[in-house]
Amino acid sequence: MTKPKVLISDKMDPNAAQIFRERGCEVDEITGKTPEELKAIIGQYDGLAIRSATKVTQEILDAATNLKVIGRAGIGVDNVDIPAASAKGVVVMNTPFGNSITTAEHAIALMFALARQLPEADASTQAGKWEKNRFMGVEVTGKTLGLIGAGNIGSIVASRALGLRMKVVAYDPFLTPERAVEMGVEKADLDTLLAKADFITLHTPLTDQTRNILSRENLAKTKKGVRIINCARGGLLDEAALKEGLDSGHIGGAALDVFAEEPAKQSPLFGTPNFICTPHLGASTNEAQVNVALQVAEQMADYLVSGGVTNALNMPSLSAEEAPKLRPYMALAEKLGSLVGQLAHDNLTKIAIEVEGAAAQLNIKPISGAVLCGLMRRYSDTVNMVNAPFLAKERGLDVREVRHDREGDYHTLIRVTVQTSQGERSVAGTLFGNGEPRLVEAFGIKVEADLAGHMLYIVNEDAPGFIGRIGTLLGEAGLNIGTFHLGRRSAGGEALLLLSIDAPIPEPVLWKACNLPGVKTVKALQF
């Protein structure tokens, strides 16, 4: 078996390469390449491990013909074209926790630096001035910290601030009241936070929703003398409006570790009184750089070797421990999705994925992704778990997931229902004792069948002699029947026939089958 091949294109702790090798991957460490040089070599790699220097653009992805996973050693993935990677079926991972403490500590350090004017006092003292009366700071004890973003890093900042006896007000649309109580913070809307906070610190990703969240208008809503810290992402605040606020005195101080354009070699903010900046040092400690390098190597190797998915930004997480347990369910789900996709006669608008029994106790996201993967093969021959949801969304497919606690006829069941112009159509399947996927129902007709290889799907009127006629037709065409599965709604009603055939079914044979008496639908299937 060929080992997965990984390229480390940015400088990382050397132990990262060792982890890849120990876990069964080949690895090359080739750093400092230009985009053109990277394009020339990327096609031979299954994995690409990066920090912030490598820019993974559409052009790079187009050349990455074998690429399966991109791992960013750090949190921010601004340097990766995630939509393009998703469309190509490439998993994009980051390491959101490896530098969390380091970044949170940097925010606290900048808060203290602002409160006590430490950089200016240091420069003045080293210049021999001893301006003791010039630098009058403020205590942080008893002050209110406004936390914009209460995720992993934000929650660490909150705990440190509470330890300093500060009050913490948090704005985060995803912060539940229960989690706010657990963190010991006051949950508030943005306007309330802006009005209350003595210090504001930002800890959100840069998205369409958060871009310019501290706009000119919002900065005007802040308390006079507020001090603002941003160690998250450039673009979260209006730098020109911040400069005006500092000049007017409405903003008492600002500390930025990140800028809208980096590297920030020039900025109107440089030289402004009460402004402090650092060159994106949030994750710059020895501990953090080692942590994120080791984590990205572990995550990527798990995915390439065992299928485990951790901290992926464009597909559901699936631990290396979960993967073996879920694999049979995902195989069943993919076959059901494929069956629906091959039998659909028009564009689908809605799909419901329901699980019950043993399947209801599992992570439904990989099961749902596998259904979409099977379904979307009717649109693309390069579809996988990553780009299937992307393709579904692109085509306006409304996806619903339903988990049932009820006991059914089977120990586990997955049902896929699609909305067509003729109404709802559903298929259902289970796993037999050995973990083999088995169809148990198709469009309301009970039928047990393996879904494998070349198959012939026929809907016909239940009448004597039909089975003999279809057998004769296939025999005359030299096609051998492997398995034979029959179901019907009622005696003399609509019947369903699924045959596995040892070879592809020629088009003329399909036409002859269509012309047999009582036949309503004929379809060649491939699994």
Coordinates of C-alpha atoms in Angstrom, one line a residue:
M1 CA 0.0 0.0 0.0
T2 CA 1.4 3.4 -1.0
K3 CA 2.1 5.8 1.9
P4 CA 0.3 9.2 1.8
K5 CA 2.7 11.9 0.9
V6 CA 2.8 15.3 2.7
L7 CA 4.5 18.6 2.0
I8 CA 5.4 20.9 4.8
S9 CA 5.8 24.3 2.9
D10 CA 6.3 26.6 5.9
K11 CA 8.9 26.4 8.7
M12 CA 7.6 24.3 11.6
D13 CA 8.9 22.5 14.6
P14 CA 10.9 19.5 13.3
N15 CA 8.9 17.1 15.5
A16 CA 5.9 17.7 13.1
A17 CA 7.7 15.8 10.3
Q18 CA 8.6 13.1 12.7
I19 CA 5.0 12.6 13.7
F20 CA 4.0 12.2 10.1
R21 CA 6.6 9.5 9.6
E22 CA 5.7 7.7 12.7
R23 CA 2.1 7.5 11.7
G24 CA 2.8 6.1 8.2
C25 CA 3.2 9.1 5.9
E26 CA 6.1 10.2 3.7
V27 CA 7.0 13.9 4.3
D28 CA 9.0 16.5 2.5
E29 CA 10.0 19.8 4.1
I30 CA 10.3 22.3 1.3
T31 CA 9.9 25.9 2.5
G32 CA 10.2 29.3 0.9
K33 CA 8.8 28.4 -2.5
T34 CA 7.2 31.0 -4.8
P35 CA 3.6 30.3 -6.0
E36 CA 4.9 29.1 -9.3
E37 CA 7.4 26.8 -7.7
L38 CA 4.7 25.4 -5.4
K39 CA 2.4 24.8 -8.3
A40 CA 5.0 22.8 -10.1
I41 CA 5.4 20.3 -7.2
I42 CA 2.1 20.2 -5.4
G43 CA 0.5 17.7 -7.7
Q44 CA 2.5 14.8 -6.1
Y45 CA 1.2 15.4 -2.6
D46 CA -1.8 14.1 -0.6
G47 CA -1.4 16.6 2.2
L48 CA -0.2 20.2 2.6
A49 CA 0.9 21.5 6.0
I50 CA 1.2 25.3 6.2
R51 CA 1.5 28.2 8.6
S52 CA 0.7 31.8 7.3
A53 CA 3.4 32.2 4.6
T54 CA 2.0 29.8 2.0
K55 CA -1.1 31.2 0.1
V56 CA -3.3 28.3 -1.1
T57 CA -5.1 30.0 -4.0
Q58 CA -7.4 28.7 -6.7
E59 CA -4.4 28.3 -9.0
I60 CA -2.5 26.2 -6.4
L61 CA -5.6 24.0 -5.9
D62 CA -6.0 23.5 -9.6
A63 CA -2.5 22.1 -9.8
A64 CA -3.0 20.0 -6.6
T65 CA -4.4 16.9 -8.5
N66 CA -3.9 14.5 -5.6
L67 CA -4.5 16.8 -2.6
K68 CA -6.8 15.5 0.1
V69 CA -6.1 17.7 3.1
I70 CA -4.7 21.1 4.0
G71 CA -3.6 21.6 7.6
R72 CA -3.0 25.1 9.0
A73 CA -0.7 25.2 12.1
G74 CA -2.7 27.9 13.8
I75 CA -6.2 29.4 13.9
G76 CA -6.5 31.8 11.0
V77 CA -7.1 30.4 7.5
D78 CA -7.2 33.7 5.6
N79 CA -4.4 32.3 3.4
V80 CA -6.5 29.4 2.2
D81 CA -9.3 29.7 -0.4
I82 CA -11.7 27.5 1.5
P83 CA -14.6 27.6 -1.0
A84 CA -12.2 26.5 -3.8
A85 CA -10.8 23.8 -1.6
S86 CA -14.3 22.6 -0.7
A87 CA -15.4 22.5 -4.4
K88 CA -12.3 20.4 -5.1
G89 CA -13.1 18.0 -2.2
V90 CA -10.1 19.0 -0.1
V91 CA -10.4 19.0 3.7
V92 CA -9.2 22.2 5.4
M93 CA -8.1 21.9 9.0
N94 CA -6.8 24.3 11.6
T95 CA -5.5 24.0 15.1
P96 CA -7.8 26.3 17.1
F97 CA -6.6 25.3 20.6
G98 CA -2.8 25.1 20.2
N99 CA -2.2 28.8 20.7
S100 CA -5.3 29.8 22.6
I101 CA -3.5 30.5 25.9
T102 CA -0.7 32.3 24.2
T103 CA -3.1 34.6 22.3
A104 CA -5.2 35.2 25.4
E105 CA -2.2 36.1 27.4
H106 CA -1.1 38.6 24.7
A107 CA -4.4 40.3 24.9
I108 CA -4.1 40.6 28.7
A109 CA -0.5 41.9 28.3
L110 CA -1.7 44.6 25.9
M111 CA -4.5 45.6 28.3
F112 CA -2.0 46.2 31.1
A113 CA 0.3 48.0 28.7
L114 CA -2.5 50.4 27.8
A115 CA -3.7 50.8 31.4
R116 CA -0.2 51.8 32.6
Q117 CA 1.3 53.3 29.4
L118 CA 4.2 50.9 29.6
P119 CA 5.7 51.3 26.1
E120 CA 5.8 55.2 26.3
A121 CA 7.1 55.1 29.9
D122 CA 9.8 52.6 28.9
A123 CA 10.9 54.8 25.9
S124 CA 10.9 58.0 28.0
T125 CA 12.9 56.4 30.8
Q126 CA 15.5 54.9 28.5
A127 CA 15.9 58.3 27.0
G128 CA 16.9 59.6 30.4
K129 CA 13.9 61.7 31.1
W130 CA 12.4 60.2 34.2
E131 CA 8.9 61.7 33.6
K132 CA 7.2 60.2 36.6
N133 CA 4.3 62.7 36.6
R134 CA 3.5 62.3 32.9
F135 CA 2.4 58.7 33.0
M136 CA -0.7 58.4 35.1
G137 CA -2.3 55.0 34.5
V138 CA -5.6 53.4 35.6
E139 CA -6.2 50.2 37.6
V140 CA -8.0 47.3 35.9
T141 CA -9.5 46.1 39.1
G142 CA -13.2 46.9 39.2
K143 CA -13.3 48.0 35.5
T144 CA -15.6 46.4 33.0
L145 CA -14.1 44.4 30.1
G146 CA -16.3 44.1 27.0
L147 CA -15.6 40.8 25.3
I148 CA -16.6 40.6 21.7
G149 CA -16.5 36.9 20.9
A150 CA -16.7 34.4 23.7
G151 CA -15.3 31.3 22.1
N152 CA -12.2 29.4 23.1
I153 CA -9.8 32.4 23.4
G154 CA -12.4 34.8 24.5
S155 CA -13.4 32.5 27.4
I156 CA -9.7 32.3 28.5
V157 CA -9.5 36.1 28.5
A158 CA -12.7 36.2 30.5
S159 CA -11.3 33.9 33.2
R160 CA -8.1 35.9 33.4
A161 CA -10.0 39.1 33.7
L162 CA -12.3 37.7 36.4
G163 CA -9.1 36.7 38.3
L164 CA -8.1 40.4 38.1
R165 CA -11.4 41.3 39.7
M166 CA -12.8 42.9 36.6
K167 CA -16.4 42.7 35.5
V168 CA -16.9 41.0 32.1
V169 CA -19.7 41.8 29.6
A170 CA -19.7 39.5 26.6
Y171 CA -21.3 39.8 23.2
D172 CA -21.5 36.6 21.1
P173 CA -24.6 35.5 19.1
F174 CA -23.7 31.9 19.9
L175 CA -23.2 32.4 23.7
T176 CA -26.1 30.7 25.5
P177 CA -27.3 32.0 28.8
E178 CA -26.2 28.8 30.5
R179 CA -22.7 29.1 29.1
A180 CA -22.5 32.8 30.2
V181 CA -23.4 31.8 33.8
E182 CA -20.8 29.0 33.6
M183 CA -18.1 31.6 32.5
G184 CA -19.2 34.1 35.1
V185 CA -19.9 36.8 32.5
E186 CA -22.9 39.0 31.7
K187 CA -24.4 38.2 28.2
A188 CA -25.3 41.5 26.4
D189 CA -26.1 42.9 23.0
L190 CA -23.4 44.8 21.2
D191 CA -24.8 48.3 22.0
T192 CA -25.0 47.5 25.7
L193 CA -21.4 46.3 25.7
L194 CA -20.2 49.4 23.9
A195 CA -21.9 51.6 26.5
K196 CA -20.6 49.8 29.5
A197 CA -17.0 48.7 28.7
D198 CA -13.9 50.4 30.0
F199 CA -11.8 48.0 28.0
I200 CA -12.9 46.2 24.8
T201 CA -11.1 43.1 23.5
L202 CA -12.0 41.3 20.2
H203 CA -11.9 37.5 19.8
T204 CA -13.9 36.7 16.7
P205 CA -13.0 35.3 13.3
L206 CA -13.2 37.7 10.3
T207 CA -16.4 36.9 8.5
D208 CA -19.0 38.9 6.6
Q209 CA -20.9 39.2 9.9
T210 CA -17.9 40.4 11.9
R211 CA -16.1 42.5 9.4
N212 CA -15.8 46.1 10.7
I213 CA -17.8 45.2 13.8
L214 CA -16.2 48.2 15.5
S215 CA -17.2 50.6 12.7
R216 CA -17.1 54.4 12.9
E217 CA -20.7 54.3 14.1
N218 CA -20.1 51.7 16.8
L219 CA -16.9 53.3 18.0
A220 CA -18.9 56.5 18.6
K221 CA -21.2 54.5 20.9
T222 CA -18.4 53.6 23.2
K223 CA -17.8 55.1 26.7
K224 CA -15.4 58.1 26.6
G225 CA -11.9 57.0 27.5
V226 CA -12.4 53.3 26.4
R227 CA -9.3 51.3 25.7
I228 CA -9.5 48.8 22.7
I229 CA -7.4 45.7 22.2
N230 CA -7.5 43.5 19.0
C231 CA -5.4 40.3 18.9
A232 CA -7.9 38.5 16.7
R233 CA -8.0 39.6 13.0
G234 CA -7.4 42.8 11.1
G235 CA -10.5 44.1 9.5
L236 CA -12.6 43.8 12.7
L237 CA -12.4 47.5 13.3
D238 CA -12.2 50.7 11.2
E239 CA -8.6 51.8 11.6
A240 CA -9.2 55.3 10.2
A241 CA -12.1 55.9 12.7
L242 CA -9.9 54.5 15.5
K243 CA -7.2 57.1 14.6
E244 CA -9.8 59.9 14.8
G245 CA -11.1 58.6 18.1
L246 CA -7.6 58.5 19.6
D247 CA -6.8 62.0 18.3
S248 CA -10.0 63.5 19.7
G249 CA -9.5 61.8 23.1
H250 CA -12.8 59.9 22.9
I251 CA -10.8 56.7 22.8
G252 CA -8.3 56.5 25.6
G253 CA -6.0 54.0 24.1
A254 CA -5.7 51.2 21.5
A255 CA -3.5 48.2 21.2
L256 CA -3.4 46.2 17.9
D257 CA -1.6 43.0 17.2
V258 CA -3.3 42.7 13.8
F259 CA -4.0 45.0 10.9
A260 CA -6.3 45.0 7.9
E261 CA -3.3 44.8 5.7
E262 CA -0.2 42.8 6.8
P263 CA 2.6 43.2 7.1
A264 CA 1.7 46.7 8.3
K265 CA 4.8 48.6 7.2
Q266 CA 2.9 51.9 7.1
S267 CA -0.2 53.0 9.0
P268 CA -1.8 56.3 9.9
L269 CA -2.0 55.0 13.5
F270 CA 1.8 54.8 13.8
G271 CA 3.0 57.5 16.1
T272 CA -0.4 58.3 17.5
P273 CA -0.4 59.0 21.3
N274 CA -1.8 56.2 23.4
F275 CA -1.5 53.7 20.5
I276 CA 0.5 50.4 20.9
C277 CA 1.1 47.8 18.3
T278 CA 2.9 44.5 17.9
P279 CA 3.6 42.5 14.6
H280 CA 0.9 39.8 14.9
L281 CA 2.6 38.2 18.0
G282 CA -0.6 36.6 19.4
A283 CA 0.6 33.0 18.8
S284 CA 4.3 33.8 19.1
T285 CA 5.6 31.8 22.0
N286 CA 7.8 28.7 21.8
E287 CA 5.1 26.6 23.5
A288 CA 2.4 27.7 21.0
Q289 CA 4.5 27.1 17.9
V290 CA 5.4 23.6 19.1
N291 CA 1.8 22.8 20.0
V292 CA 0.2 23.9 16.7
A293 CA 2.9 22.1 14.6
L294 CA 2.4 18.8 16.5
Q295 CA -1.4 19.1 16.4
V296 CA -1.6 19.8 12.7
A297 CA 0.7 16.8 12.0
E298 CA -1.4 14.5 14.2
Q299 CA -4.7 15.7 12.6
M300 CA -3.5 15.4 9.0
A301 CA -1.9 12.0 9.6
D302 CA -5.1 10.7 11.3
Y303 CA -7.1 11.8 8.2
L304 CA -4.8 10.4 5.6
V305 CA -4.2 7.1 7.4
S306 CA -7.4 6.3 9.2
G307 CA -10.0 8.7 8.0
G308 CA -10.3 10.6 11.3
V309 CA -11.4 14.3 10.9
T310 CA -10.5 16.8 13.6
N311 CA -11.0 20.6 13.5
A312 CA -12.0 20.6 9.9
L313 CA -13.6 23.8 8.6
N314 CA -15.5 22.3 5.7
M315 CA -16.7 18.9 6.8
P316 CA -18.0 17.3 10.0
S317 CA -15.4 16.2 12.6
L318 CA -14.9 12.4 12.9
S319 CA -12.4 11.1 15.4
A320 CA -10.1 8.2 14.6
E321 CA -12.0 6.2 17.2
E322 CA -15.4 7.1 15.7
A323 CA -14.3 6.3 12.1
P324 CA -14.3 2.5 12.3
K325 CA -17.7 2.4 14.1
L326 CA -19.3 4.8 11.6
R327 CA -17.8 3.4 8.5
P328 CA -20.5 0.7 7.9
Y329 CA -23.3 3.3 8.5
M330 CA -21.6 5.7 6.1
A331 CA -21.3 3.0 3.4
L332 CA -25.0 2.3 3.8
A333 CA -25.9 6.0 3.7
E334 CA -23.8 6.5 0.5
K335 CA -25.5 3.6 -1.2
L336 CA -29.0 5.0 -0.3
G337 CA -28.0 8.5 -1.6
S338 CA -26.6 6.9 -4.8
L339 CA -29.8 5.0 -5.3
V340 CA -32.0 8.1 -4.9
G341 CA -29.6 10.1 -7.2
Q342 CA -29.7 7.5 -9.9
L343 CA -33.5 7.1 -9.8
A344 CA -34.4 10.8 -9.6
H345 CA -36.1 11.9 -12.8
D346 CA -35.9 15.6 -12.1
N347 CA -34.0 18.2 -10.0
L348 CA -34.5 17.5 -6.3
T349 CA -35.4 20.4 -4.0
K350 CA -35.4 18.8 -0.6
I351 CA -33.8 15.9 1.1
A352 CA -34.5 14.5 4.6
I353 CA -32.0 12.1 6.2
E354 CA -33.6 10.2 9.1
V355 CA -31.8 7.8 11.5
E356 CA -33.3 5.5 14.1
G357 CA -32.2 2.6 16.4
A358 CA -28.4 2.2 16.7
A359 CA -27.8 4.9 14.0
A360 CA -29.6 7.4 16.2
Q361 CA -26.9 7.1 18.8
L362 CA -24.1 8.1 16.5
N363 CA -22.8 11.4 15.0
I364 CA -25.3 12.1 12.3
K365 CA -23.2 14.6 10.4
P366 CA -20.9 12.0 8.7
I367 CA -23.9 9.9 7.8
S368 CA -25.6 12.9 6.3
G369 CA -22.4 13.8 4.4
A370 CA -22.2 10.2 3.0
V371 CA -25.8 10.4 1.7
L372 CA -25.1 13.7 -0.1
C373 CA -21.9 12.2 -1.4
G374 CA -23.8 9.3 -3.0
L375 CA -26.5 11.6 -4.3
M376 CA -24.2 14.2 -5.8
R377 CA -22.4 11.6 -7.9
R378 CA -25.1 12.3 -10.5
Y379 CA -23.6 15.8 -10.9
S380 CA -19.9 15.1 -10.5
D381 CA -17.5 12.2 -10.8
T382 CA -15.1 13.8 -8.3
V383 CA -17.5 14.2 -5.5
N384 CA -16.5 13.3 -1.9
M385 CA -17.5 14.0 1.7
V386 CA -16.0 17.5 1.5
N387 CA -17.5 18.9 -1.7
A388 CA -20.9 17.0 -1.6
P389 CA -22.5 19.5 0.8
F390 CA -21.0 22.3 -1.3
L391 CA -22.5 20.9 -4.4
A392 CA -25.9 20.4 -2.7
K393 CA -25.9 24.0 -1.5
E394 CA -24.9 25.2 -4.9
R395 CA -27.9 23.5 -6.4
G396 CA -30.3 24.9 -3.8
L397 CA -31.0 21.5 -2.2
D398 CA -32.6 22.0 1.3
V399 CA -31.1 19.3 3.6
R400 CA -32.8 18.2 6.8
E401 CA -31.5 15.8 9.4
V402 CA -33.9 13.9 11.7
R403 CA -33.0 11.7 14.7
H404 CA -35.7 9.3 16.0
D405 CA -35.6 7.7 19.4
R406 CA -38.4 5.3 18.5
E407 CA -37.9 1.5 18.2
G408 CA -38.5 0.2 14.7
D409 CA -38.6 -3.1 12.9
Y410 CA -34.8 -3.0 12.5
H411 CA -32.0 -2.6 15.1
T412 CA -30.8 0.3 12.9
L413 CA -32.3 2.2 10.0
I414 CA -31.4 5.0 7.7
R415 CA -34.1 6.6 5.6
V416 CA -33.5 9.1 2.7
T417 CA -36.5 11.0 1.5
V418 CA -36.4 13.4 -1.5
Q419 CA -39.0 15.9 -2.8
T420 CA -39.6 15.5 -6.5
S421 CA -42.2 17.0 -8.9
Q422 CA -44.1 13.7 -8.4
G423 CA -44.1 14.1 -4.6
E424 CA -42.0 12.6 -1.9
R425 CA -39.9 9.4 -2.6
S426 CA -38.0 7.5 0.0
V427 CA -35.6 4.6 0.4
A428 CA -34.5 2.9 3.6
G429 CA -31.7 0.6 4.6
T430 CA -30.2 -1.3 7.5
L431 CA -27.0 -3.1 8.4
F432 CA -27.0 -6.9 8.8
G433 CA -25.1 -8.5 11.6
N434 CA -21.9 -8.5 9.8
G435 CA -22.2 -4.8 9.0
E436 CA -23.2 -5.3 5.4
P437 CA -25.5 -2.6 4.0
R438 CA -28.9 -3.8 2.9
L439 CA -31.8 -2.0 1.2
V440 CA -35.1 -2.8 2.9
E441 CA -37.6 -0.4 1.3
A442 CA -37.8 1.6 -1.9
F443 CA -40.6 4.1 -2.6
G444 CA -43.0 2.4 -0.2
I445 CA -42.3 -1.1 -1.4
K446 CA -40.7 -3.6 1.0
V447 CA -37.7 -5.2 -0.7
E448 CA -34.5 -6.6 0.7
A449 CA -31.4 -6.2 -1.6
D450 CA -27.7 -5.8 -1.7
L451 CA -26.7 -2.6 -3.5
A452 CA -23.6 -3.5 -5.4
G453 CA -22.1 -3.7 -8.8
H454 CA -24.3 -3.5 -11.9
M455 CA -28.0 -3.7 -11.2
L456 CA -31.3 -3.5 -13.1
Y457 CA -34.2 -1.7 -11.5
I458 CA -37.7 -2.4 -12.8
V459 CA -41.1 -1.3 -11.7
N460 CA -43.9 -3.3 -13.3
E461 CA -47.5 -4.5 -12.8
D462 CA -47.5 -7.7 -10.7
A463 CA -48.7 -10.3 -13.2
P464 CA -47.9 -14.0 -13.9
G465 CA -45.1 -14.7 -16.4
F466 CA -43.2 -11.4 -16.0
I467 CA -40.2 -13.0 -14.2
G468 CA -39.8 -15.6 -16.9
R469 CA -39.9 -12.9 -19.6
I470 CA -37.2 -10.7 -18.0
G471 CA -35.1 -13.8 -17.4
T472 CA -35.4 -14.9 -21.0
L473 CA -34.5 -11.4 -22.2
L474 CA -31.3 -11.2 -20.2
G475 CA -30.4 -14.8 -21.0
E476 CA -30.7 -14.1 -24.8
A477 CA -28.5 -11.1 -24.3
G478 CA -25.8 -13.2 -22.6
L479 CA -26.3 -11.4 -19.2
N480 CA -26.0 -13.5 -16.1
I481 CA -28.2 -12.7 -13.1
G482 CA -26.2 -12.7 -9.8
T483 CA -29.0 -12.0 -7.3
F484 CA -32.8 -11.5 -7.6
H485 CA -34.9 -9.3 -5.3
L486 CA -38.6 -8.8 -5.6
G487 CA -41.2 -6.8 -3.7
R488 CA -44.7 -5.5 -4.3
R489 CA -47.3 -3.2 -2.8
S490 CA -50.1 -5.8 -3.0
A491 CA -51.0 -8.8 -5.1
G492 CA -51.7 -7.7 -8.6
G493 CA -50.5 -4.2 -7.8
E494 CA -47.2 -2.4 -8.5
A495 CA -44.1 -4.6 -8.1
L496 CA -40.4 -3.8 -7.8
L497 CA -37.6 -5.9 -9.2
L498 CA -33.9 -5.5 -8.4
L499 CA -31.4 -7.7 -10.3
S500 CA -27.7 -7.7 -9.9
I501 CA -26.0 -8.5 -13.3
D502 CA -22.5 -9.7 -13.8
A503 CA -21.8 -7.1 -16.6
P504 CA -22.9 -3.7 -17.7
I505 CA -26.4 -3.7 -19.3
P506 CA -26.4 -2.6 -23.0
E507 CA -28.8 0.2 -24.0
P508 CA -30.7 -2.1 -26.5
V509 CA -31.4 -4.5 -23.7
L510 CA -32.9 -1.7 -21.6
W511 CA -35.1 -0.6 -24.5
K512 CA -36.4 -4.2 -24.9
A513 CA -37.1 -4.4 -21.2
C514 CA -39.1 -1.2 -21.4
N515 CA -41.2 -2.7 -24.0
L516 CA -42.1 -5.8 -22.0
P517 CA -45.9 -6.0 -21.1
G518 CA -46.7 -4.2 -17.8
V519 CA -43.3 -2.5 -17.4
K520 CA -43.5 1.1 -16.0
T521 CA -39.9 2.0 -15.3
V522 CA -36.5 0.5 -16.2
K523 CA -33.2 1.8 -15.0
A524 CA -29.6 0.5 -15.1
L525 CA -27.9 1.2 -11.7
Q526 CA -24.2 1.2 -10.8
F527 CA -22.8 0.9 -7.2

